Coordinates of C-alpha atoms in Angstrom, one line a residue:
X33 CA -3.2 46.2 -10.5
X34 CA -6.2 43.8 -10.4
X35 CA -7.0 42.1 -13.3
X36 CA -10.7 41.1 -13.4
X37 CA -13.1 38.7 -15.5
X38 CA -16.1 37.0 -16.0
X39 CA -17.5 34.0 -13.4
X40 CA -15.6 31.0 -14.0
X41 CA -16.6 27.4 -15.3
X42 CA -17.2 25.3 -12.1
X43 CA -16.9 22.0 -14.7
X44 CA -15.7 20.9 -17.5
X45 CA -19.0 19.8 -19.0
X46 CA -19.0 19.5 -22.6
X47 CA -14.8 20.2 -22.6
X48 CA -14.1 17.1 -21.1
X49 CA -15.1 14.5 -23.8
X50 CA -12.5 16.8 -25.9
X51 CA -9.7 16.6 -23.6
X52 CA -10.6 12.6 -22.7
X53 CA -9.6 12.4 -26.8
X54 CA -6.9 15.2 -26.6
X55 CA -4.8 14.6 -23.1
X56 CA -3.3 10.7 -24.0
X57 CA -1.8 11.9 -27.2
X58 CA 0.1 14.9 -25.3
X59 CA 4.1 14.0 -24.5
X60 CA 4.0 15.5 -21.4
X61 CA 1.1 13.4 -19.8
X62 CA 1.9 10.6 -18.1
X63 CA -1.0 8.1 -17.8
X64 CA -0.7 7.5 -21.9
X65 CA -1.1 3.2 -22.9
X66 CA -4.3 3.2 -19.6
X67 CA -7.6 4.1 -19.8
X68 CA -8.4 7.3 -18.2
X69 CA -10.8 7.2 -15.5
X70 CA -12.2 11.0 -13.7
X71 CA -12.1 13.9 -15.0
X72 CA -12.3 16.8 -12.1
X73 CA -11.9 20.3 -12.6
X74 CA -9.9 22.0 -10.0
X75 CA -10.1 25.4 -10.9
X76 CA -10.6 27.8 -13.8
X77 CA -9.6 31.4 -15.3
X78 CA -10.3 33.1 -18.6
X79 CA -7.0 35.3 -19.0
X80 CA -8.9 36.5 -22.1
X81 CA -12.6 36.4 -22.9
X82 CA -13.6 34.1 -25.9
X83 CA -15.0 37.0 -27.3
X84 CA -11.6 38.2 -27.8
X85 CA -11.4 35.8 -30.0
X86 CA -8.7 34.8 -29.5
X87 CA -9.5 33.7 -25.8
X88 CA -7.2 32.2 -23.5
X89 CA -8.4 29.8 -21.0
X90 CA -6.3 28.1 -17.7
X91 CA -7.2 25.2 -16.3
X92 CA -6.2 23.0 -13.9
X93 CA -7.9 19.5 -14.0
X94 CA -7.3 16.0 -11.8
X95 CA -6.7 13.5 -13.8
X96 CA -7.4 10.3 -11.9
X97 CA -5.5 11.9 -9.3
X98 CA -2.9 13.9 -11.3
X99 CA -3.4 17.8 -11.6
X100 CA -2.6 18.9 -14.9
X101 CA -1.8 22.7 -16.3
X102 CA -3.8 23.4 -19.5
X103 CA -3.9 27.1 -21.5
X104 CA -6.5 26.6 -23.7
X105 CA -6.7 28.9 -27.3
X106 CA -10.6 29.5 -27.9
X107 CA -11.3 31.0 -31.0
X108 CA -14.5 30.5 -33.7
X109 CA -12.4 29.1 -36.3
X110 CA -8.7 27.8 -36.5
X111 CA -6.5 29.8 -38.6
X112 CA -4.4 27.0 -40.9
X113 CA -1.2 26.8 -39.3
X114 CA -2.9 26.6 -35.7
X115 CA -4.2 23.5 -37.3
X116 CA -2.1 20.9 -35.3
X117 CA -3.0 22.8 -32.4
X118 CA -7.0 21.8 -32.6
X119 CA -8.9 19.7 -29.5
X120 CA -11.7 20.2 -30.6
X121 CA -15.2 22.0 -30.9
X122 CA -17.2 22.6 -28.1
X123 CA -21.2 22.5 -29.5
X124 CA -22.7 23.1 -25.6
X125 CA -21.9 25.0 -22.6
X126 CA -20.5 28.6 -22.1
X127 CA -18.1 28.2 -25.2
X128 CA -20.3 26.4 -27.6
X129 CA -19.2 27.8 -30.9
X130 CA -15.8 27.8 -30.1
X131 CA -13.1 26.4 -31.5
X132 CA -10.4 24.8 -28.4
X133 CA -7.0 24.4 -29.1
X134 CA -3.3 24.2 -27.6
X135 CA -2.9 28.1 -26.5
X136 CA 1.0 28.1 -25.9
X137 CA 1.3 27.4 -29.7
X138 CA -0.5 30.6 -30.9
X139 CA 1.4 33.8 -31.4
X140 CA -0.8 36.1 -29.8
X141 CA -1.6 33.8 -26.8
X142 CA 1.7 33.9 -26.3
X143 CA 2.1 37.8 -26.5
X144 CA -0.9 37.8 -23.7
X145 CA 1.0 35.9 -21.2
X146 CA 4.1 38.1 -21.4
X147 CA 2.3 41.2 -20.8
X148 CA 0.3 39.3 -17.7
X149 CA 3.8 38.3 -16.0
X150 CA 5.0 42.2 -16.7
X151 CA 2.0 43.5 -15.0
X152 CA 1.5 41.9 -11.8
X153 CA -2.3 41.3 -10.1
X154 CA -4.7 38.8 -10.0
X155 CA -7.4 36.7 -11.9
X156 CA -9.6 34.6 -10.2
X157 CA -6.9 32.1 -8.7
X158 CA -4.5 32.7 -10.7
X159 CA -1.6 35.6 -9.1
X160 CA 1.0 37.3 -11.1
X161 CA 4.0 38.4 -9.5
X162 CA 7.4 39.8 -11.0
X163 CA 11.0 40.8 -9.7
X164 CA 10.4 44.7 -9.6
X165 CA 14.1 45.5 -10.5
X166 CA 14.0 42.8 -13.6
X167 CA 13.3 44.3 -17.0
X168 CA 10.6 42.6 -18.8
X169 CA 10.9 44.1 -22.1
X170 CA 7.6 44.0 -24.2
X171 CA 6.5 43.2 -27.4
X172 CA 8.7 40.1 -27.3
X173 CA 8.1 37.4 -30.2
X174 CA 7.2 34.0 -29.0
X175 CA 8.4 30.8 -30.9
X176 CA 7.3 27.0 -28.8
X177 CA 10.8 24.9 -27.7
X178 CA 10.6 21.9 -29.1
X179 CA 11.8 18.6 -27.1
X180 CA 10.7 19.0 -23.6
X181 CA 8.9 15.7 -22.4
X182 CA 7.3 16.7 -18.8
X183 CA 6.8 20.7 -19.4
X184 CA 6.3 23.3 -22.1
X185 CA 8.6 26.3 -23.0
X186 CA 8.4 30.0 -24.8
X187 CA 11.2 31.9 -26.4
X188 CA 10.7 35.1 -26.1
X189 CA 13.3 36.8 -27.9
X190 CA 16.6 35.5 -27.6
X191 CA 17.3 36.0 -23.7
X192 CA 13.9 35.3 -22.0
X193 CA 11.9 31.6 -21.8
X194 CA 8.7 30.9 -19.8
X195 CA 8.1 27.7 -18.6
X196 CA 5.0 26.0 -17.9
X197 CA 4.6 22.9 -15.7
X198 CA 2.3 20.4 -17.0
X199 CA 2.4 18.0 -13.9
X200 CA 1.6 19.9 -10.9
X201 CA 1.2 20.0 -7.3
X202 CA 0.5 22.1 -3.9
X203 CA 3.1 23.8 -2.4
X204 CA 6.7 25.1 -3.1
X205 CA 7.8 24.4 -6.2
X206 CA 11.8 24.3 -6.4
X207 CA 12.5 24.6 -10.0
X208 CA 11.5 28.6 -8.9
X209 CA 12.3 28.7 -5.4
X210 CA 15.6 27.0 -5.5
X211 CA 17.1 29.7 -8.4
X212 CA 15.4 32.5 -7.0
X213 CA 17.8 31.9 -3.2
X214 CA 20.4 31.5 -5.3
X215 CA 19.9 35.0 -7.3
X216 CA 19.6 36.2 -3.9
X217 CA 22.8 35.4 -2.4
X218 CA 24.5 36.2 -5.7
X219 CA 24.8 33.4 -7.6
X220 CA 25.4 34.4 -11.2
X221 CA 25.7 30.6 -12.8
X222 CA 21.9 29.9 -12.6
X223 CA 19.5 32.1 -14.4
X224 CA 17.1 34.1 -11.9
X225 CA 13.4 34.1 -12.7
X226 CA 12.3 37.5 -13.2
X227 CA 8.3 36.8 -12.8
X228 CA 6.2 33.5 -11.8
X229 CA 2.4 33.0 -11.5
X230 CA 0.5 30.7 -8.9
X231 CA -3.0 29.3 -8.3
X232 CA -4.3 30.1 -4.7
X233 CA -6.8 27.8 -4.2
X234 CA -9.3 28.0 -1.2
X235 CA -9.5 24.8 1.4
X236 CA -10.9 21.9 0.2
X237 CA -10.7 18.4 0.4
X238 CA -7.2 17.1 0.1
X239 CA -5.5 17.3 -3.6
X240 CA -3.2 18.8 -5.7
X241 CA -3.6 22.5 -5.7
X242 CA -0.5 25.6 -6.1
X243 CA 0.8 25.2 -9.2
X244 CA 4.1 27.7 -10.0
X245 CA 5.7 28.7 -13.6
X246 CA 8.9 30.8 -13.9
X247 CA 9.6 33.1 -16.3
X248 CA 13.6 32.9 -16.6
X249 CA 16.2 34.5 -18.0

């Protein structure tokens, strides 16, 4: 079913300073020891209201060419061990007030994006889709993997692990297309990805756009 919300951020505006500071220091970027030059958003979805508090923002923004993957955590203040998580506090725009953080790291962020892969629909770009003969089991509890350099992982459980891809482009990704033909001719010795989301992006000039994450067994 359809999953609706509120107009999207058409910039970054006053989140941008905040991940100028934020991005360099992240493992998984891969422009650190340079300046950074633009800053572009490409496209924007609030999985979850700041009002929720906490909210759950994705972006995707260019980064002097490179199009990055970011769940923001917006929430009005950061509980203690979310502490290493902070970017930052945004004092103008549509979340002034709010705290912005590193959302994979947060518990219930976490919790949100299993129950969006189990329930497949749409928001804003952003489209959910799922094997319908894979059990998803809710409730799941999310821990971080630790380690990766180029992407970021959740445990849920002891059998399920989403990935996100930090580094992105358009088109078919085969880290999920390749394990989903082999699930479909049979192939038991790779682990079939159960559900996925994708940003569908209208036209546009040319640049990175389609970004894919699996959610694996």
């Amino acid at each position: 079913m359809p999953v609706t919300a509120r107009a999207p951020i058409t910039s970054l505006g006053p989140l941008e300073p905040l991940l100028r500071a934020w991005l360099p220091a992240q493992r998984w970027f891969a422009g650190k020891g340079r300046d950074l030059g633009r800053l572009r958003l490409i496209s924007a979805a609030e999985l979850l209201p700041p009002e929720s508090d906490p909210g759950l923002l994705h972006l995707l923004v260019d980064v002097d060419g490179d199009c990055y993957q970011l769940l923001l955590g917006l929430r009005a203040s950061l509980p203690p061990a979310l502490a290493p998580a902070l970017i930052g506090r945004a004092e103008q725009g549509p979340y002034a007030g709010q705290t912005v953080y590193e959302g994979l790291g947060d518990p219930r962020l976490a919790a949100l994006l299993l129950e969006r892969l189990r329930a497949p629909g749409t928001l804003g770009p952003l489209r959910f889709d799922r094997d319908p003969l894979a059990l998803i089991p809710a409730g799941l509890t999310a821990r971080p993997l630790s380690g990766e350099q180029t992407n970021s992982s959740l445990i849920y459980g002891d059998a399920c692990i989403l990935k996100v891809f930090r580094r992105v482009g358009p088109g078919v990704n085969p880290d999920l297309e390749l394990p989903r033909a082999l699930a479909a001719a049979g192939c038991a010795r790779v682990p079939a990805p159960v559900a996925w989301y994708e940003a569908e992006l209208p036209a546009g000039p040319p640049g990175p756009a389609g970004p894919r994450s699996a959610y694996r067994y």
